[in-house]
JSON list of N, CA and C in Angstrom, two decimals:
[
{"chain": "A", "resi": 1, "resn": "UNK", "atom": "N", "xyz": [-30.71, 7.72, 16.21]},
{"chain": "A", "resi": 1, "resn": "UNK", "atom": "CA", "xyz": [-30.09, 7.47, 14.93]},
{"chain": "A", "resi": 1, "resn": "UNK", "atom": "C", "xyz": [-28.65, 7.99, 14.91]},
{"chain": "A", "resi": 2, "resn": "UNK", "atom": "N", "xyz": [-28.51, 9.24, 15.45]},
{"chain": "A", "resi": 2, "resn": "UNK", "atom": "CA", "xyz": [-27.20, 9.57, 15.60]},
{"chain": "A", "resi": 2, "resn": "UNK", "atom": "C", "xyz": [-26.20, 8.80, 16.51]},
{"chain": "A", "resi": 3, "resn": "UNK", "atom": "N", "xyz": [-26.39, 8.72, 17.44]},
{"chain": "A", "resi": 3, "resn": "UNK", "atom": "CA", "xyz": [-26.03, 7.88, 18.54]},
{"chain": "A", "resi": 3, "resn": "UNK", "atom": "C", "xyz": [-25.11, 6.37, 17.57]},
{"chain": "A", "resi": 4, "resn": "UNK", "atom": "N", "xyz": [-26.48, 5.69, 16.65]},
{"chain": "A", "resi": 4, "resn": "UNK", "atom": "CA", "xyz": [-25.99, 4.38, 15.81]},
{"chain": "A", "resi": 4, "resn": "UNK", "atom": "C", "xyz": [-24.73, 4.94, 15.10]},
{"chain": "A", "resi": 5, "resn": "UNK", "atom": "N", "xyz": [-25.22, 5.78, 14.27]},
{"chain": "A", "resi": 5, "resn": "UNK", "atom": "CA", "xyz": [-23.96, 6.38, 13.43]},
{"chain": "A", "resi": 5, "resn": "UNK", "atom": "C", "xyz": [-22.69, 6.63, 14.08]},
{"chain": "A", "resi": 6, "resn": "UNK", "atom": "N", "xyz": [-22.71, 7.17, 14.96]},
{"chain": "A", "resi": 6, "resn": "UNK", "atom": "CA", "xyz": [-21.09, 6.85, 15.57]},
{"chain": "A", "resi": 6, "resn": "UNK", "atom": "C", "xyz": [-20.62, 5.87, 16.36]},
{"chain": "A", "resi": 7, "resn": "UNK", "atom": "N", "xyz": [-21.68, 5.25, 16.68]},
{"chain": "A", "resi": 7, "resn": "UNK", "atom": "CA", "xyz": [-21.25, 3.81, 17.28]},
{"chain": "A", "resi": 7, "resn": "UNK", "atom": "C", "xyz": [-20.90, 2.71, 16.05]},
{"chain": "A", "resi": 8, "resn": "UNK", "atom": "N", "xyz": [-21.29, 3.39, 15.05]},
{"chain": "A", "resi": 8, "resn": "UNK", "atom": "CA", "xyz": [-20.66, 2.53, 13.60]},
{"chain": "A", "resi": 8, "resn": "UNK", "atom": "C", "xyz": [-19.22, 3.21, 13.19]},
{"chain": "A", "resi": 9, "resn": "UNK", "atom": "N", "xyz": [-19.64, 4.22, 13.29]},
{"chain": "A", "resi": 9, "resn": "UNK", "atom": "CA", "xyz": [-17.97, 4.97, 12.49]},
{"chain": "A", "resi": 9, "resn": "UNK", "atom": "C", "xyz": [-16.79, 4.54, 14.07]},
{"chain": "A", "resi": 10, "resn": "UNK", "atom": "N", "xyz": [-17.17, 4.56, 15.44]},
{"chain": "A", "resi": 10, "resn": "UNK", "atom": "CA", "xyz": [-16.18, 3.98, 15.84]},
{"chain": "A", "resi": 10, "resn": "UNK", "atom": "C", "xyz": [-15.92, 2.72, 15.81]},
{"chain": "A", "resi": 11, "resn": "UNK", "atom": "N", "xyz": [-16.41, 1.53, 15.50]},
{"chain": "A", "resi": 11, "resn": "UNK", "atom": "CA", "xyz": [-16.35, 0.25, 15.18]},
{"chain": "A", "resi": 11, "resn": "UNK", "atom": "C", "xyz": [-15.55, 0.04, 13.85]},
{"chain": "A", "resi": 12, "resn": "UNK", "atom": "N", "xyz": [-15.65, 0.90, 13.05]},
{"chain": "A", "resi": 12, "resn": "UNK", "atom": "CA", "xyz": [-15.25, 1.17, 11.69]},
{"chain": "A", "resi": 12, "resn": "UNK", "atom": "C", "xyz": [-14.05, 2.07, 11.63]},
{"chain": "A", "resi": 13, "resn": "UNK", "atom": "N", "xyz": [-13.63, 2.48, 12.31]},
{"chain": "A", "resi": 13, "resn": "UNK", "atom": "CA", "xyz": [-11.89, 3.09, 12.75]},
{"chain": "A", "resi": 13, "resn": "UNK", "atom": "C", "xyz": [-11.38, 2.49, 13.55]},
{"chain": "A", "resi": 14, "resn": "UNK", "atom": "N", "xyz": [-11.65, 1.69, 14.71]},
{"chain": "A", "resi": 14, "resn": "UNK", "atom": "CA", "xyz": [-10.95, 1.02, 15.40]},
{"chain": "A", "resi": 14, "resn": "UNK", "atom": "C", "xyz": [-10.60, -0.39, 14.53]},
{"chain": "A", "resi": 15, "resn": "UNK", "atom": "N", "xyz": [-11.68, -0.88, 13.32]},
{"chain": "A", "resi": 15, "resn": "UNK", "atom": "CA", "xyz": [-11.14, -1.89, 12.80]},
{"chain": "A", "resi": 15, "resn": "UNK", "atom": "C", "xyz": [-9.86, -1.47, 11.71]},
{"chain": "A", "resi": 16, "resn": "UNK", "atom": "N", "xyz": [-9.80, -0.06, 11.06]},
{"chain": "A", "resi": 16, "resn": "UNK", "atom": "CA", "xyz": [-9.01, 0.41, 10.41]},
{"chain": "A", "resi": 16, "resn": "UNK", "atom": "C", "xyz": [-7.29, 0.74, 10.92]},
{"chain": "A", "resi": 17, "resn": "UNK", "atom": "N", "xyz": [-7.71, 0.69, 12.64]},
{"chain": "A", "resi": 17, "resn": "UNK", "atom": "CA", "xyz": [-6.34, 1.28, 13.18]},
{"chain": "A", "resi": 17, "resn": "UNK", "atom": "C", "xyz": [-5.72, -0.45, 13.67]},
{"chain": "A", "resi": 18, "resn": "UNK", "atom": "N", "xyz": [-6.65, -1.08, 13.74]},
{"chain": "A", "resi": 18, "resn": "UNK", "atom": "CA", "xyz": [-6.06, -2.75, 13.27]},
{"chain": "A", "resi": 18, "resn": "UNK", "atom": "C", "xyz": [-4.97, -3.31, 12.50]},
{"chain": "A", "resi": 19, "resn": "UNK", "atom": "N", "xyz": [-5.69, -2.67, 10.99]},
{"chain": "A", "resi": 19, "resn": "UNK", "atom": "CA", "xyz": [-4.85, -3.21, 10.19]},
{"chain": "A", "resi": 19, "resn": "UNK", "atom": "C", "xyz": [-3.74, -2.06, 9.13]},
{"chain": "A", "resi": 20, "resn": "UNK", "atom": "N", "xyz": [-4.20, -1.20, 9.73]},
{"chain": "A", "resi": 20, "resn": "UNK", "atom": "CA", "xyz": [-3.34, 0.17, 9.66]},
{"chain": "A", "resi": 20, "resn": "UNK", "atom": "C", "xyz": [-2.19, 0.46, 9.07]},
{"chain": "A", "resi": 21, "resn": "UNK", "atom": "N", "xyz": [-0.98, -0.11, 10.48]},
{"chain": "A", "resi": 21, "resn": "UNK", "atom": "CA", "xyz": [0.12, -0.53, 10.42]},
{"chain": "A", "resi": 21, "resn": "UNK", "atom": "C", "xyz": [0.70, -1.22, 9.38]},
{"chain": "A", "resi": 22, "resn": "UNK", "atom": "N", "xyz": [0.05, -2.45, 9.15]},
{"chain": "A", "resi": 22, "resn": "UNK", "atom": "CA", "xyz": [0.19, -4.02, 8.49]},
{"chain": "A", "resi": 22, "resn": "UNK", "atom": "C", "xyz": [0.29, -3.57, 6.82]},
{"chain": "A", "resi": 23, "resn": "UNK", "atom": "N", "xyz": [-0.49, -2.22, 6.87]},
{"chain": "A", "resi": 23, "resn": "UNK", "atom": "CA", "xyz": [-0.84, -1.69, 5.27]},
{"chain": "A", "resi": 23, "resn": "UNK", "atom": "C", "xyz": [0.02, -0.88, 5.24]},
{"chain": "A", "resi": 24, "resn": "UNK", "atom": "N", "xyz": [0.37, -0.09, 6.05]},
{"chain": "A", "resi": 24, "resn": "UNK", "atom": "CA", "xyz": [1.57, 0.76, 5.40]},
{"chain": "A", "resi": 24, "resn": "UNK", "atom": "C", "xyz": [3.25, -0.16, 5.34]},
{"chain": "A", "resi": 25, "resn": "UNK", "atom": "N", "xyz": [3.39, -1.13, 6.16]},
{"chain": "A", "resi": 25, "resn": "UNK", "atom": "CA", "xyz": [4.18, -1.95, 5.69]},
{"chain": "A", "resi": 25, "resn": "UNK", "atom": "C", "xyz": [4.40, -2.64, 4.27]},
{"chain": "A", "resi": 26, "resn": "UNK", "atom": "N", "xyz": [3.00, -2.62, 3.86]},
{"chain": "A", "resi": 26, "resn": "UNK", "atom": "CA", "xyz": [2.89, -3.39, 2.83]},
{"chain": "A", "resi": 26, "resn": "UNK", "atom": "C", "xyz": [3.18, -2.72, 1.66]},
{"chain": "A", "resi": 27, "resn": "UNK", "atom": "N", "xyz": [2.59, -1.37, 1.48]},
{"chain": "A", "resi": 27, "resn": "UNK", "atom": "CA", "xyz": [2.68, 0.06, 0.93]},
{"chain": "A", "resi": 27, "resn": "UNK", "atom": "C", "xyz": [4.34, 0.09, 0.35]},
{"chain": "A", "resi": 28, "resn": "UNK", "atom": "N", "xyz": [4.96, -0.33, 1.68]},
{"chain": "A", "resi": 28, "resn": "UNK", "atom": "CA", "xyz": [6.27, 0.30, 1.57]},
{"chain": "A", "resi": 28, "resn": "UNK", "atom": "C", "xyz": [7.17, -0.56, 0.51]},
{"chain": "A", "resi": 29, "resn": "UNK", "atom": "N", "xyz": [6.85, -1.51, 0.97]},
{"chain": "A", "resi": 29, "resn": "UNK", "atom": "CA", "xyz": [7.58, -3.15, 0.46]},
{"chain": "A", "resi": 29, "resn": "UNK", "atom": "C", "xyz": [7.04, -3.27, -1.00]},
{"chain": "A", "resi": 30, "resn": "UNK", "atom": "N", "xyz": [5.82, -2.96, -1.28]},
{"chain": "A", "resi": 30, "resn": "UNK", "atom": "CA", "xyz": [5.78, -2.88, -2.91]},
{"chain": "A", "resi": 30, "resn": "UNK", "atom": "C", "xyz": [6.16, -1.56, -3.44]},
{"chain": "A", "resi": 31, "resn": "UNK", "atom": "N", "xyz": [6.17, -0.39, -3.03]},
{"chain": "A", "resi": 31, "resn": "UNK", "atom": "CA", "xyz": [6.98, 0.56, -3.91]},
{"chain": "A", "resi": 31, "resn": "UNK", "atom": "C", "xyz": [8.32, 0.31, -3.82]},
{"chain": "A", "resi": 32, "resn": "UNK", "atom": "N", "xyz": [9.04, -0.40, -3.29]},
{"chain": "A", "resi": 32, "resn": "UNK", "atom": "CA", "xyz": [10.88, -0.63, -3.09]},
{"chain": "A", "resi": 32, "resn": "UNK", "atom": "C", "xyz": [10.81, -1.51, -4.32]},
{"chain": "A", "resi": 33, "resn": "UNK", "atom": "N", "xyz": [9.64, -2.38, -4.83]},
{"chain": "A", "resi": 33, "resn": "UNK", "atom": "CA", "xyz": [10.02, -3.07, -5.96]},
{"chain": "A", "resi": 33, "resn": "UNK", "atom": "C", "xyz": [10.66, -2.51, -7.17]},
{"chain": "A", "resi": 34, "resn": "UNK", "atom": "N", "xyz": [9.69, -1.10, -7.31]},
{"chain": "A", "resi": 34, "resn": "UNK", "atom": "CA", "xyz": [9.89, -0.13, -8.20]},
{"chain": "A", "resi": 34, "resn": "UNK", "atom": "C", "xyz": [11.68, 0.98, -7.92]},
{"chain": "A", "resi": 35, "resn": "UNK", "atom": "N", "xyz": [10.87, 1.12, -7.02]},
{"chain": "A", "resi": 35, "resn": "UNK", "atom": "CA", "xyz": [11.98, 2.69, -6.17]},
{"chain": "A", "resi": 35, "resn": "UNK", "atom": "C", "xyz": [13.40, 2.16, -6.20]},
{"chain": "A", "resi": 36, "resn": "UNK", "atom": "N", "xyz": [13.63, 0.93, -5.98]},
{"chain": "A", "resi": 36, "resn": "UNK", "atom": "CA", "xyz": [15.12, 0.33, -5.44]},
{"chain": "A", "resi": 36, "resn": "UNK", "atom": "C", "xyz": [15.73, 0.36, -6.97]},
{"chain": "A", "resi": 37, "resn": "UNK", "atom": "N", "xyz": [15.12, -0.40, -7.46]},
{"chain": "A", "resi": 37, "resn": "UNK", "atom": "CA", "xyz": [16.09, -0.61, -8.77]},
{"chain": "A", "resi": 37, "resn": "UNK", "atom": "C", "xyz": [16.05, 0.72, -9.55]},
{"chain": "A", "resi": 38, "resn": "UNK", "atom": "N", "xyz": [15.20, 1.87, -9.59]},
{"chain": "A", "resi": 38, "resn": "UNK", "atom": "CA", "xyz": [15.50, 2.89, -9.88]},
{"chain": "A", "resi": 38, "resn": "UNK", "atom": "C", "xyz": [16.57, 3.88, -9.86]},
{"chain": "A", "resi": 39, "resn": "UNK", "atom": "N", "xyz": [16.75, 3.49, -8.64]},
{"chain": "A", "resi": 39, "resn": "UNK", "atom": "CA", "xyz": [18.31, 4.44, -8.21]},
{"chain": "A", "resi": 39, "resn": "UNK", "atom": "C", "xyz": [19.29, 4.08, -8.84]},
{"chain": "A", "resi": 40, "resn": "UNK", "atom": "N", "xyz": [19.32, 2.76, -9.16]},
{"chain": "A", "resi": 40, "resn": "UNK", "atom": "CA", "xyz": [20.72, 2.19, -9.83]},
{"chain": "A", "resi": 40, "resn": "UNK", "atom": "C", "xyz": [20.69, 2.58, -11.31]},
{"chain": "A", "resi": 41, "resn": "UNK", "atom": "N", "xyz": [22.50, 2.98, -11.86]},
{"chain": "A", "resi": 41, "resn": "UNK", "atom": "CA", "xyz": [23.05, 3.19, -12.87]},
{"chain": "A", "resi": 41, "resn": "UNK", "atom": "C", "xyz": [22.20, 2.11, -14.22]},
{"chain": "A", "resi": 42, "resn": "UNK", "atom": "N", "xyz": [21.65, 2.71, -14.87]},
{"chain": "A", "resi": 42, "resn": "UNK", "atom": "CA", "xyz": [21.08, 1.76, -16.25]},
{"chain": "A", "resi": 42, "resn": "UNK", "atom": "C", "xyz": [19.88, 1.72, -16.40]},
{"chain": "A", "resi": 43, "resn": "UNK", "atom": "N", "xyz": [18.86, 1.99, -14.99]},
{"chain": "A", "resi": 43, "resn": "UNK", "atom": "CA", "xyz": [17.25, 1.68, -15.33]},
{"chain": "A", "resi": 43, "resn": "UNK", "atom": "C", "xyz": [17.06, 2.08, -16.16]},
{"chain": "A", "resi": 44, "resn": "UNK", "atom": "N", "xyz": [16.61, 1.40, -17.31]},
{"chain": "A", "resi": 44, "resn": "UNK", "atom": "CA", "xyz": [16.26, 1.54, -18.15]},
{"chain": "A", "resi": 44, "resn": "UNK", "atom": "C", "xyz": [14.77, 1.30, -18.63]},
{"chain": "A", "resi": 45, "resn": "UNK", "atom": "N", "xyz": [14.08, 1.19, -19.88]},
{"chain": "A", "resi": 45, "resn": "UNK", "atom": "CA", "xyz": [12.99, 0.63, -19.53]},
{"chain": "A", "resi": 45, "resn": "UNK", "atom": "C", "xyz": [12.42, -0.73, -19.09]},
{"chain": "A", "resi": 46, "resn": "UNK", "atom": "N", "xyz": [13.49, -1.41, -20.17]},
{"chain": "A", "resi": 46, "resn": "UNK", "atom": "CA", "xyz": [13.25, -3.10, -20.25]},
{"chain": "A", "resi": 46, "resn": "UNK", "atom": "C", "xyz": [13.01, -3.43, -18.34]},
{"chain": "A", "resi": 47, "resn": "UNK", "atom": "N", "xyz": [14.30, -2.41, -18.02]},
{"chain": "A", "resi": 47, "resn": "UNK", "atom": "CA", "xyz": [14.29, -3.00, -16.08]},
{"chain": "A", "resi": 47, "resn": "UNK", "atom": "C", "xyz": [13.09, -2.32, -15.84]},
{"chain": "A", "resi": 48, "resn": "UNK", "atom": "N", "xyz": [12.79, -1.44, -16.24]},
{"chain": "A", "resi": 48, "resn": "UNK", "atom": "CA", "xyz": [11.30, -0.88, -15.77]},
{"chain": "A", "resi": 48, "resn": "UNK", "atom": "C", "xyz": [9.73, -1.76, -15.84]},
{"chain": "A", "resi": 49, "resn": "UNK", "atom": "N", "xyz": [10.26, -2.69, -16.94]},
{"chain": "A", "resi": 49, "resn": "UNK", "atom": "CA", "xyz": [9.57, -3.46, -17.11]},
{"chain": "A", "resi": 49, "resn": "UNK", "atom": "C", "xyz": [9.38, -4.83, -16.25]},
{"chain": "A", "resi": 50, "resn": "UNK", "atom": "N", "xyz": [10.10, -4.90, -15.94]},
{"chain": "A", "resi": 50, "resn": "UNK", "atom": "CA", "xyz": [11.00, -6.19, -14.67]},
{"chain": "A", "resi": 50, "resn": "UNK", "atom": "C", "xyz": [10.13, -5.87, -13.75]},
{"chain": "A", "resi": 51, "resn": "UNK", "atom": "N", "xyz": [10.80, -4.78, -12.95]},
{"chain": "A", "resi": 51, "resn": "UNK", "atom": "CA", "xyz": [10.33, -4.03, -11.82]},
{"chain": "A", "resi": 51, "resn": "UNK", "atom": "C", "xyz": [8.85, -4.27, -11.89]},
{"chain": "A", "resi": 52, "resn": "UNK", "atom": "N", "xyz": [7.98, -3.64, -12.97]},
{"chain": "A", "resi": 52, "resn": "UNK", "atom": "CA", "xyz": [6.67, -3.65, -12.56]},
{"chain": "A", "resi": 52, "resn": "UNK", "atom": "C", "xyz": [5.99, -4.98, -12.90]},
{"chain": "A", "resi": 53, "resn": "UNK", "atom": "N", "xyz": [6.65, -5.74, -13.07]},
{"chain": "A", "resi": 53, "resn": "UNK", "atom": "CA", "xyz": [6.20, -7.42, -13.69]},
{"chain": "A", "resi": 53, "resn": "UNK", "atom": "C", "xyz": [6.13, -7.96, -11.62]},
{"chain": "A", "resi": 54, "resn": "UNK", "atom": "N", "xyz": [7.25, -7.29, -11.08]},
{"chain": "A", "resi": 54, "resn": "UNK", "atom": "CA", "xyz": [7.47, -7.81, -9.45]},
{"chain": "A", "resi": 54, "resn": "UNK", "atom": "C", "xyz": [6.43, -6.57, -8.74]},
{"chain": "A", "resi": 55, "resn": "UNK", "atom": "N", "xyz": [6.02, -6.07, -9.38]},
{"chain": "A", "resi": 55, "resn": "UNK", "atom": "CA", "xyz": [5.47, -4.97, -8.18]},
{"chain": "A", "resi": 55, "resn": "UNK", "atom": "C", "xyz": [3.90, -5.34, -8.34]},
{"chain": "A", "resi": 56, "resn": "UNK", "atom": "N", "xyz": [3.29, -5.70, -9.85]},
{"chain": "A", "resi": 56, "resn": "UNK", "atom": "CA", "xyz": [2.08, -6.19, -9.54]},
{"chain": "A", "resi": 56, "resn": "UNK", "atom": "C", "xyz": [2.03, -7.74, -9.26]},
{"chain": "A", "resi": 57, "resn": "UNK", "atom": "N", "xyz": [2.76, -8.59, -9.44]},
{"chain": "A", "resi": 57, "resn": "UNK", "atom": "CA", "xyz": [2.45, -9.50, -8.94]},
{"chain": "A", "resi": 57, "resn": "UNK", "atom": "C", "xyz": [2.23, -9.82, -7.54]},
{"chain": "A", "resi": 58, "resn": "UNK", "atom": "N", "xyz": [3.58, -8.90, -6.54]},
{"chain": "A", "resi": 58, "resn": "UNK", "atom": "CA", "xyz": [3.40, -8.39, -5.50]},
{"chain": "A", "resi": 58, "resn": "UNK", "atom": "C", "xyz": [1.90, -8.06, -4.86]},
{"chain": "A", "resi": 59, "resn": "UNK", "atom": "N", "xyz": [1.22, -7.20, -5.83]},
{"chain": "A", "resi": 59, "resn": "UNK", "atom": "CA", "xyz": [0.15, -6.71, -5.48]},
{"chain": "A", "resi": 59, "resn": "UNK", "atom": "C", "xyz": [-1.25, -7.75, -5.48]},
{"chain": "A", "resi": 60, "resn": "UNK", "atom": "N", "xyz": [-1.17, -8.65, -6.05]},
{"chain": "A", "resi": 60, "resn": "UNK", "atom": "CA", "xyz": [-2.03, -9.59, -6.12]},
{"chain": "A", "resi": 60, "resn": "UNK", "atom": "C", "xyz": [-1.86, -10.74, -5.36]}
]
């Protein structure tokens, strides 16, 4: 039984170190929706509102 169990949890991290990468890319690219226009002079809310109108659509 033990033996199964880690022959599952390594099947189950090697599929994780797959797509790993691909997710923290993705990670990155939807918080810049938010983060970028933040820095700039004026964010305000209305742009705050912008921003997260592009960051969940992003997400879906």
């Amino acid at each position: 039984m033990q033996r199964a169990l880690a022959g599952e949890w390594r099947g189950w991290s090697i599929h994780v170190e797959d797509h790993l990468e691909g997710a923290i890319h993705k990670l990155l690219e939807t918080e810049s929706l938010i983060l970028e226009p933040a820095l700039h002079k004026g964010f305000d809310h209305a742009a705050f509102e912008q921003a997260w109108a592009a960051f969940e659509a992003a997400r879906t």
